[in-house]
Amino acid sequence: MERLTTNKSVADMSMIELAHNSCYADDERNARYRDYEMEMDARDFARNLMVTLAKDELPVDDAEFDEEILDNLTIDPFSDVRGLIALFYRNLWAMADLREKLKYYEDADEH
């Protein structure tokens, strides 16, 4: 099977490679997002979305941020953008976690 994860720089990734590697975990297990234009912590991405789209702010403290995101996941994402941002953030960190697990198995398979 063809390897899906890569450690290439974003500039060297194809669109397909970037799709499989756009979310990842850094050395401290923080979810991160990257594309051809930016690279940032997933929490900061959600904070920026909240300010831009909802004219609201998410907490700077990670524990408070996580609690508010959890609360916002109960909001209907079709009627309130805060629910959509919470859903998007959850998918970012889930995708990062899955990418890291797949990378672990792909690395093990190579050895």
PDB file of N, CA, C and O in Angstrom, residues 59-87:
ATOM      1  N   PRO A  59     -11.545  31.443  25.000  1.00  0.00           N
ATOM      2  CA  PRO A  59     -10.533  31.683  26.041  1.00  0.00           C
ATOM      3  C   PRO A  59      -9.116  31.375  25.565  1.00  0.00           C
ATOM      4  O   PRO A  59      -8.897  30.494  24.726  1.00  0.00           O
ATOM      5  N   VAL A  60      -8.150  32.089  26.132  1.00  0.00           N
ATOM      6  CA  VAL A  60      -6.737  31.857  25.839  1.00  0.00           C
ATOM      7  C   VAL A  60      -6.236  30.638  26.604  1.00  0.00           C
ATOM      8  O   VAL A  60      -5.435  29.864  26.090  1.00  0.00           O
ATOM      9  N   ASP A  61      -6.734  30.442  27.825  1.00  0.00           N
ATOM     10  CA  ASP A  61      -6.347  29.288  28.635  1.00  0.00           C
ATOM     11  C   ASP A  61      -6.862  28.007  27.971  1.00  0.00           C
ATOM     12  O   ASP A  61      -8.042  27.912  27.624  1.00  0.00           O
ATOM     13  N   ASP A  62      -5.972  27.026  27.783  1.00  0.00           N
ATOM     14  CA  ASP A  62      -6.345  25.810  27.053  1.00  0.00           C
ATOM     15  C   ASP A  62      -7.475  25.036  27.721  1.00  0.00           C
ATOM     16  O   ASP A  62      -8.368  24.535  27.043  1.00  0.00           O
ATOM     17  N   ALA A  63      -7.464  24.923  29.043  1.00  0.00           N
ATOM     18  CA  ALA A  63      -8.521  24.180  29.743  1.00  0.00           C
ATOM     19  C   ALA A  63      -9.872  24.883  29.566  1.00  0.00           C
ATOM     20  O   ALA A  63     -10.888  24.232  29.317  1.00  0.00           O
ATOM     21  N   GLU A  64      -9.877  26.198  29.695  1.00  0.00           N
ATOM     22  CA  GLU A  64     -11.115  26.957  29.499  1.00  0.00           C
ATOM     23  C   GLU A  64     -11.565  26.885  28.038  1.00  0.00           C
ATOM     24  O   GLU A  64     -12.764  26.792  27.756  1.00  0.00           O
ATOM     25  N   PHE A  65     -10.612  26.928  27.119  1.00  0.00           N
ATOM     26  CA  PHE A  65     -10.923  26.795  25.688  1.00  0.00           C
ATOM     27  C   PHE A  65     -11.622  25.461  25.441  1.00  0.00           C
ATOM     28  O   PHE A  65     -12.670  25.411  24.801  1.00  0.00           O
ATOM     29  N   ASP A  66     -11.017  24.367  25.944  1.00  0.00           N
ATOM     30  CA  ASP A  66     -11.585  23.038  25.728  1.00  0.00           C
ATOM     31  C   ASP A  66     -12.996  22.940  26.294  1.00  0.00           C
ATOM     32  O   ASP A  66     -13.882  22.343  25.676  1.00  0.00           O
ATOM     33  N   GLU A  67     -13.222  23.533  27.460  1.00  0.00           N
ATOM     34  CA  GLU A  67     -14.545  23.504  28.077  1.00  0.00           C
ATOM     35  C   GLU A  67     -15.567  24.260  27.226  1.00  0.00           C
ATOM     36  O   GLU A  67     -16.682  23.787  27.009  1.00  0.00           O
ATOM     37  N   GLU A  68     -15.172  25.419  26.713  1.00  0.00           N
ATOM     38  CA  GLU A  68     -16.103  26.190  25.888  1.00  0.00           C
ATOM     39  C   GLU A  68     -16.387  25.479  24.559  1.00  0.00           C
ATOM     40  O   GLU A  68     -17.521  25.463  24.083  1.00  0.00           O
ATOM     41  N   ILE A  69     -15.357  24.874  23.967  1.00  0.00           N
ATOM     42  CA  ILE A  69     -15.567  24.112  22.729  1.00  0.00           C
ATOM     43  C   ILE A  69     -16.554  22.974  22.987  1.00  0.00           C
ATOM     44  O   ILE A  69     -17.475  22.735  22.199  1.00  0.00           O
ATOM     45  N   LEU A  70     -16.363  22.275  24.097  1.00  0.00           N
ATOM     46  CA  LEU A  70     -17.277  21.186  24.444  1.00  0.00           C
ATOM     47  C   LEU A  70     -18.708  21.705  24.576  1.00  0.00           C
ATOM     48  O   LEU A  70     -19.646  21.093  24.062  1.00  0.00           O
ATOM     49  N   ASP A  71     -18.875  22.835  25.240  1.00  0.00           N
ATOM     50  CA  ASP A  71     -20.208  23.443  25.347  1.00  0.00           C
ATOM     51  C   ASP A  71     -20.755  23.809  23.962  1.00  0.00           C
ATOM     52  O   ASP A  71     -21.931  23.596  23.670  1.00  0.00           O
ATOM     53  N   ASN A  72     -19.899  24.364  23.110  1.00  0.00           N
ATOM     54  CA  ASN A  72     -20.343  24.798  21.783  1.00  0.00           C
ATOM     55  C   ASN A  72     -20.687  23.630  20.866  1.00  0.00           C
ATOM     56  O   ASN A  72     -21.414  23.804  19.892  1.00  0.00           O
ATOM     57  N   LEU A  73     -20.172  22.448  21.180  1.00  0.00           N
ATOM     58  CA  LEU A  73     -20.527  21.271  20.376  1.00  0.00           C
ATOM     59  C   LEU A  73     -21.999  20.887  20.543  1.00  0.00           C
ATOM     60  O   LEU A  73     -22.538  20.145  19.730  1.00  0.00           O
ATOM     61  N   THR A  74     -22.646  21.404  21.575  1.00  0.00           N
ATOM     62  CA  THR A  74     -24.074  21.127  21.777  1.00  0.00           C
ATOM     63  C   THR A  74     -24.956  22.096  20.978  1.00  0.00           C
ATOM     64  O   THR A  74     -26.168  21.919  20.918  1.00  0.00           O
ATOM     65  N   ILE A  75     -24.330  23.108  20.378  1.00  0.00           N
ATOM     66  CA  ILE A  75     -25.065  24.107  19.592  1.00  0.00           C
ATOM     67  C   ILE A  75     -25.274  23.574  18.178  1.00  0.00           C
ATOM     68  O   ILE A  75     -24.374  22.990  17.583  1.00  0.00           O
ATOM     69  N   ASP A  76     -26.445  23.795  17.638  1.00  0.00           N
ATOM     70  CA  ASP A  76     -26.754  23.375  16.266  1.00  0.00           C
ATOM     71  C   ASP A  76     -25.854  24.125  15.283  1.00  0.00           C
ATOM     72  O   ASP A  76     -25.946  25.346  15.163  1.00  0.00           O
ATOM     73  N   PRO A  77     -24.974  23.410  14.553  1.00  0.00           N
ATOM     74  CA  PRO A  77     -24.048  24.090  13.642  1.00  0.00           C
ATOM     75  C   PRO A  77     -24.742  24.730  12.434  1.00  0.00           C
ATOM     76  O   PRO A  77     -24.144  25.541  11.741  1.00  0.00           O
ATOM     77  N   PHE A  78     -26.008  24.391  12.202  1.00  0.00           N
ATOM     78  CA  PHE A  78     -26.742  25.002  11.101  1.00  0.00           C
ATOM     79  C   PHE A  78     -27.356  26.343  11.486  1.00  0.00           C
ATOM     80  O   PHE A  78     -27.671  27.151  10.615  1.00  0.00           O
ATOM     81  N   SER A  79     -27.500  26.572  12.770  1.00  0.00           N
ATOM     82  CA  SER A  79     -28.147  27.817  13.189  1.00  0.00           C
ATOM     83  C   SER A  79     -27.206  28.777  13.918  1.00  0.00           C
ATOM     84  O   SER A  79     -27.552  29.934  14.124  1.00  0.00           O
ATOM     85  N   ASP A  80     -26.024  28.290  14.324  1.00  0.00           N
ATOM     86  CA  ASP A  80     -25.097  29.154  15.063  1.00  0.00           C
ATOM     87  C   ASP A  80     -23.667  28.784  14.672  1.00  0.00           C
ATOM     88  O   ASP A  80     -23.246  27.634  14.834  1.00  0.00           O
ATOM     89  N   VAL A  81     -22.930  29.746  14.174  1.00  0.00           N
ATOM     90  CA  VAL A  81     -21.578  29.500  13.689  1.00  0.00           C
ATOM     91  C   VAL A  81     -20.652  29.004  14.809  1.00  0.00           C
ATOM     92  O   VAL A  81     -19.669  28.311  14.533  1.00  0.00           O
ATOM     93  N   ARG A  82     -20.961  29.323  16.062  1.00  0.00           N
ATOM     94  CA  ARG A  82     -20.128  28.825  17.171  1.00  0.00           C
ATOM     95  C   ARG A  82     -20.146  27.303  17.223  1.00  0.00           C
ATOM     96  O   ARG A  82     -19.133  26.666  17.493  1.00  0.00           O
ATOM     97  N   GLY A  83     -21.279  26.689  16.922  1.00  0.00           N
ATOM     98  CA  GLY A  83     -21.368  25.237  16.858  1.00  0.00           C
ATOM     99  C   GLY A  83     -20.572  24.681  15.692  1.00  0.00           C
ATOM    100  O   GLY A  83     -19.916  23.637  15.804  1.00  0.00           O
ATOM    101  N   LEU A  84     -20.595  25.383  14.573  1.00  0.00           N
ATOM    102  CA  LEU A  84     -19.837  24.960  13.398  1.00  0.00           C
ATOM    103  C   LEU A  84     -18.335  25.050  13.657  1.00  0.00           C
ATOM    104  O   LEU A  84     -17.572  24.154  13.284  1.00  0.00           O
ATOM    105  N   ILE A  85     -17.890  26.113  14.321  1.00  0.00           N
ATOM    106  CA  ILE A  85     -16.473  26.264  14.640  1.00  0.00           C
ATOM    107  C   ILE A  85     -16.024  25.177  15.611  1.00  0.00           C
ATOM    108  O   ILE A  85     -14.942  24.602  15.458  1.00  0.00           O
ATOM    109  N   ALA A  86     -16.854  24.856  16.588  1.00  0.00           N
ATOM    110  CA  ALA A  86     -16.520  23.779  17.531  1.00  0.00           C
ATOM    111  C   ALA A  86     -16.410  22.448  16.799  1.00  0.00           C
ATOM    112  O   ALA A  86     -15.478  21.670  17.057  1.00  0.00           O
ATOM    113  N   LEU A  87     -17.316  22.188  15.898  1.00  0.00           N
ATOM    114  CA  LEU A  87     -17.270  20.955  15.100  1.00  0.00           C
ATOM    115  C   LEU A  87     -16.013  20.926  14.219  1.00  0.00           C
ATOM    116  O   LEU A  87     -15.328  19.907  14.129  1.00  0.00           O
TER     117      LEU A  87
END
